[in-house]
């Protein structure tokens, strides 16, 4: 059983069965959908999919405060180290590593990954996603920001994730129509929609996705920011 808390946009806190806290794509300050009053008081593992501000804005501050293992691509980890973050685990697509009881495999994503650093845009490697392998054998696909791509079918063949976190907002990522195809390719029976509604241009809605995947028997699980659910 894993506790999932959506912190708005693409940010999630997971509490594993072991009690370990995993924070994914930390954007708290300035996140319009960040739940009021939610307090992070511990982080064991931090995962970062790519370098855009809406996925890393609070990474340096939180990593310095709570000293988690930080997992991201090689370039983002190198950048974090220049900011004083320690205990990074830079990796690349296709690779896996473990952090506590969690094993992660870095997957492809069709997106960009520049890091805004002051007035400069630094090279942030390639955007990625993760397969999360939990201790009980269940798996989730955390797509990160991406459009749909056919290699999602390979991830189904390799990992058969039970749950998928898919962006649906459009404009910067796939829209509900592409996300419906992504759900079919990855084969997950439950989809948590993310990266929508934060700004007016992110127009995709969970209801649209639910309509499109009904025939496939896929459950669209719409979370409320700040409300813990169990999976
Ligand atoms: Zn984003």
Coordinates of C-alpha atoms and ligand atoms in Angstrom, one line a residue:
X1 CA 0.0 0.0 0.0
X2 CA 1.4 3.3 -1.0
X3 CA 0.1 6.7 0.0
X4 CA 0.0 9.2 -2.8
X5 CA -0.4 13.0 -2.3
X6 CA -0.7 15.2 -5.4
X7 CA 0.9 18.5 -4.6
X8 CA -0.6 20.1 -7.8
X9 CA 0.7 20.2 -11.4
X10 CA 3.4 17.5 -11.7
X11 CA 4.5 17.3 -8.1
X12 CA 3.8 14.3 -6.0
X13 CA 4.7 12.9 -2.6
X14 CA 4.6 9.2 -2.1
X15 CA 4.9 7.4 1.2
X16 CA 6.1 3.9 0.7
X17 CA 5.1 0.9 2.7
X18 CA 8.4 1.2 4.6
X19 CA 7.5 4.7 5.6
X20 CA 10.0 6.3 3.2
X21 CA 9.0 9.6 1.6
X22 CA 9.6 10.1 -2.1
X23 CA 9.1 13.5 -3.6
X24 CA 8.8 13.8 -7.3
X25 CA 9.4 17.0 -9.4
X26 CA 9.3 19.5 -6.5
X27 CA 7.5 22.7 -7.3
X28 CA 5.8 24.1 -4.2
X29 CA 6.5 27.9 -4.1
X30 CA 4.6 29.6 -6.8
X31 CA 2.7 26.5 -7.8
X32 CA -0.9 27.8 -8.2
X33 CA -2.3 24.4 -7.3
X34 CA 0.0 23.7 -4.3
X35 CA -2.3 22.7 -1.4
X36 CA -2.5 25.4 1.2
X37 CA -0.7 24.6 4.4
X38 CA 0.8 21.4 3.2
X39 CA 4.2 20.9 4.9
X40 CA 7.0 18.7 3.8
X41 CA 8.8 17.5 6.9
X42 CA 11.0 14.7 5.6
X43 CA 12.3 13.4 2.2
X44 CA 14.2 10.1 1.7
X45 CA 14.3 10.2 -2.1
X46 CA 13.8 12.9 -4.6
X47 CA 13.1 12.1 -8.3
X48 CA 13.3 14.7 -11.0
X49 CA 12.1 14.1 -14.6
X50 CA 13.6 17.2 -16.3
X51 CA 15.0 20.6 -15.7
X52 CA 12.1 23.0 -16.2
X53 CA 11.2 25.3 -13.3
X54 CA 7.8 23.7 -12.8
X55 CA 9.6 20.4 -11.9
X56 CA 12.8 21.6 -10.1
X57 CA 11.9 25.0 -8.6
X58 CA 12.2 23.8 -5.0
X59 CA 14.7 21.0 -5.6
X60 CA 17.8 22.7 -4.3
X61 CA 16.3 24.2 -1.2
X62 CA 14.5 21.0 -0.2
X63 CA 17.4 18.7 -1.0
X64 CA 19.7 20.8 1.1
X65 CA 17.3 20.8 4.0
X66 CA 16.3 17.2 4.0
X67 CA 19.3 15.6 2.4
X68 CA 17.5 12.9 0.3
X69 CA 19.0 10.8 -2.4
X70 CA 18.3 12.8 -5.5
X71 CA 17.8 10.9 -8.7
X72 CA 17.7 12.7 -12.1
X73 CA 19.6 12.7 -15.4
X74 CA 23.3 13.2 -15.3
X75 CA 23.2 16.8 -16.3
X76 CA 20.6 17.9 -13.7
X77 CA 22.5 16.1 -11.0
X78 CA 25.7 17.9 -12.0
X79 CA 23.9 21.2 -11.9
X80 CA 22.4 20.4 -8.5
X81 CA 25.9 19.6 -7.2
X82 CA 27.1 23.1 -8.3
X83 CA 24.3 24.5 -6.1
X84 CA 25.5 22.5 -3.0
X85 CA 23.2 19.5 -3.2
X86 CA 24.9 16.3 -2.1
X87 CA 24.0 12.6 -2.5
X88 CA 22.9 12.8 -6.1
X89 CA 22.5 9.7 -8.3
X90 CA 22.8 10.9 -11.9
X91 CA 21.7 8.3 -14.4
X92 CA 20.4 7.9 -17.9
X93 CA 17.6 6.2 -19.9
X94 CA 17.4 2.5 -19.7
X95 CA 19.3 2.4 -16.4
X96 CA 17.9 1.4 -13.0
X97 CA 19.0 2.1 -9.5
X98 CA 17.7 1.7 -6.0
X99 CA 17.1 4.2 -3.3
X100 CA 16.0 2.5 -0.1
X101 CA 13.2 0.1 -0.9
X102 CA 12.4 1.8 -4.2
X103 CA 13.9 0.8 -7.5
X104 CA 13.6 3.3 -10.4
X105 CA 14.2 2.8 -14.1
X106 CA 14.7 5.9 -16.2
X107 CA 12.5 6.0 -19.3
X108 CA 12.3 8.1 -22.4
X109 CA 10.1 11.2 -22.7
X110 CA 9.5 13.4 -25.6
X111 CA 10.1 16.9 -24.2
X112 CA 12.9 19.3 -23.5
X113 CA 14.9 19.9 -20.3
X114 CA 16.7 23.3 -20.2
X115 CA 17.5 24.6 -16.7
X116 CA 16.7 28.2 -16.0
X117 CA 19.6 29.5 -13.9
X118 CA 19.2 33.3 -13.3
X119 CA 19.0 34.8 -16.8
X120 CA 20.7 31.8 -18.4
X121 CA 19.1 28.6 -19.9
X122 CA 21.5 25.8 -19.2
X123 CA 21.6 22.4 -20.9
X124 CA 19.7 20.0 -18.8
X125 CA 20.2 16.8 -20.7
X126 CA 17.1 15.0 -22.0
X127 CA 13.7 14.9 -20.3
X128 CA 12.8 11.5 -18.8
X129 CA 10.2 9.5 -17.0
X130 CA 10.5 6.7 -14.5
X131 CA 9.2 3.2 -13.9
X132 CA 8.8 2.9 -10.1
X133 CA 9.2 -0.6 -8.8
X134 CA 7.7 -0.9 -5.4
X135 CA 8.7 -3.4 -2.7
X136 CA 5.5 -5.4 -3.1
X137 CA 6.2 -6.0 -6.8
X138 CA 3.7 -3.5 -8.1
X139 CA 4.9 -0.9 -10.6
X140 CA 3.9 2.6 -11.7
X141 CA 4.9 4.6 -14.8
X142 CA 5.6 8.2 -14.0
X143 CA 5.7 9.7 -17.5
X144 CA 6.9 13.2 -16.7
X145 CA 6.2 15.8 -19.3
X146 CA 5.9 14.1 -22.7
X147 CA 3.9 13.6 -25.8
X148 CA 2.8 10.1 -26.6
X149 CA 5.5 7.9 -28.2
X150 CA 5.3 4.4 -29.5
X151 CA 8.0 3.1 -27.2
X152 CA 5.5 3.2 -24.4
X153 CA 4.5 -0.2 -25.8
X154 CA 8.1 -1.4 -25.0
X155 CA 7.7 -0.3 -21.4
X156 CA 4.4 -2.3 -21.2
X157 CA 6.2 -5.4 -22.5
X158 CA 9.2 -4.9 -20.1
X159 CA 7.4 -3.7 -16.9
X160 CA 3.6 -4.0 -17.3
X161 CA 3.0 -1.1 -14.9
X162 CA -0.3 -1.2 -13.0
X163 CA -0.7 2.5 -12.6
X164 CA 0.4 5.4 -14.9
X165 CA 0.8 9.1 -14.1
X166 CA 0.2 10.8 -17.4
X167 CA 0.2 14.5 -18.4
X168 CA -3.0 15.6 -20.1
X169 CA -2.9 19.4 -20.2
X170 CA -1.9 20.0 -23.8
X171 CA 0.3 22.9 -25.0
X172 CA 3.5 21.7 -23.2
X173 CA 2.6 18.0 -23.1
X174 CA 0.2 15.6 -24.6
X175 CA -3.5 16.2 -24.5
X176 CA -6.3 13.8 -23.4
X177 CA -6.5 12.2 -26.9
X178 CA -2.8 11.3 -26.9
X179 CA -2.9 10.3 -23.2
X180 CA -5.7 7.9 -24.0
X181 CA -3.4 6.2 -26.6
X182 CA -0.6 6.4 -24.1
X183 CA -2.7 4.5 -21.5
X184 CA -3.4 1.8 -24.1
X185 CA 0.3 1.5 -25.1
X186 CA 1.5 1.4 -21.5
X187 CA -1.3 -1.0 -20.6
X188 CA -2.0 0.5 -17.1
X189 CA -5.6 -0.1 -15.9
X190 CA -5.5 3.0 -13.7
X191 CA -4.3 6.5 -14.8
X192 CA -3.7 9.5 -12.6
X193 CA -3.9 12.6 -14.8
X194 CA -1.4 15.4 -14.1
X195 CA -0.1 18.7 -15.5
X196 CA -3.5 20.2 -16.4
X197 CA -5.5 23.2 -15.2
X198 CA -2.5 24.9 -13.6
X199 CA -2.6 27.7 -16.1
X200 CA -5.4 28.5 -18.5
X201 CA -3.4 27.1 -21.5
X202 CA -3.3 23.6 -19.9
X203 CA -6.8 22.9 -21.1
X204 CA -7.1 19.1 -21.1
X205 CA -9.4 17.6 -18.4
X206 CA -9.7 14.3 -16.6
X207 CA -13.3 14.0 -17.9
X208 CA -12.2 14.1 -21.5
X209 CA -9.6 11.4 -20.8
X210 CA -12.2 9.3 -18.9
X211 CA -14.5 9.5 -21.9
X212 CA -11.8 8.4 -24.3
X213 CA -10.5 5.4 -22.2
X214 CA -13.9 4.1 -21.0
X215 CA -14.0 1.5 -23.8
X216 CA -10.6 0.2 -22.8
X217 CA -11.7 -0.4 -19.2
X218 CA -9.2 2.2 -17.9
X219 CA -10.0 4.0 -14.7
X220 CA -9.1 7.7 -14.6
X221 CA -8.3 8.5 -11.0
X222 CA -8.6 12.2 -10.4
X223 CA -6.8 13.3 -7.3
X224 CA -7.4 16.5 -5.3
X225 CA -4.2 18.4 -4.4
X226 CA -3.2 17.8 -0.8
X227 CA -5.6 14.9 -0.2
X228 CA -3.8 11.6 0.6
X229 CA -5.0 8.5 -1.3
X230 CA -3.9 4.9 -0.9
X231 CA -2.9 2.6 -3.7
Ligands
LIG1 ZN1 6.0 20.8 -16.9

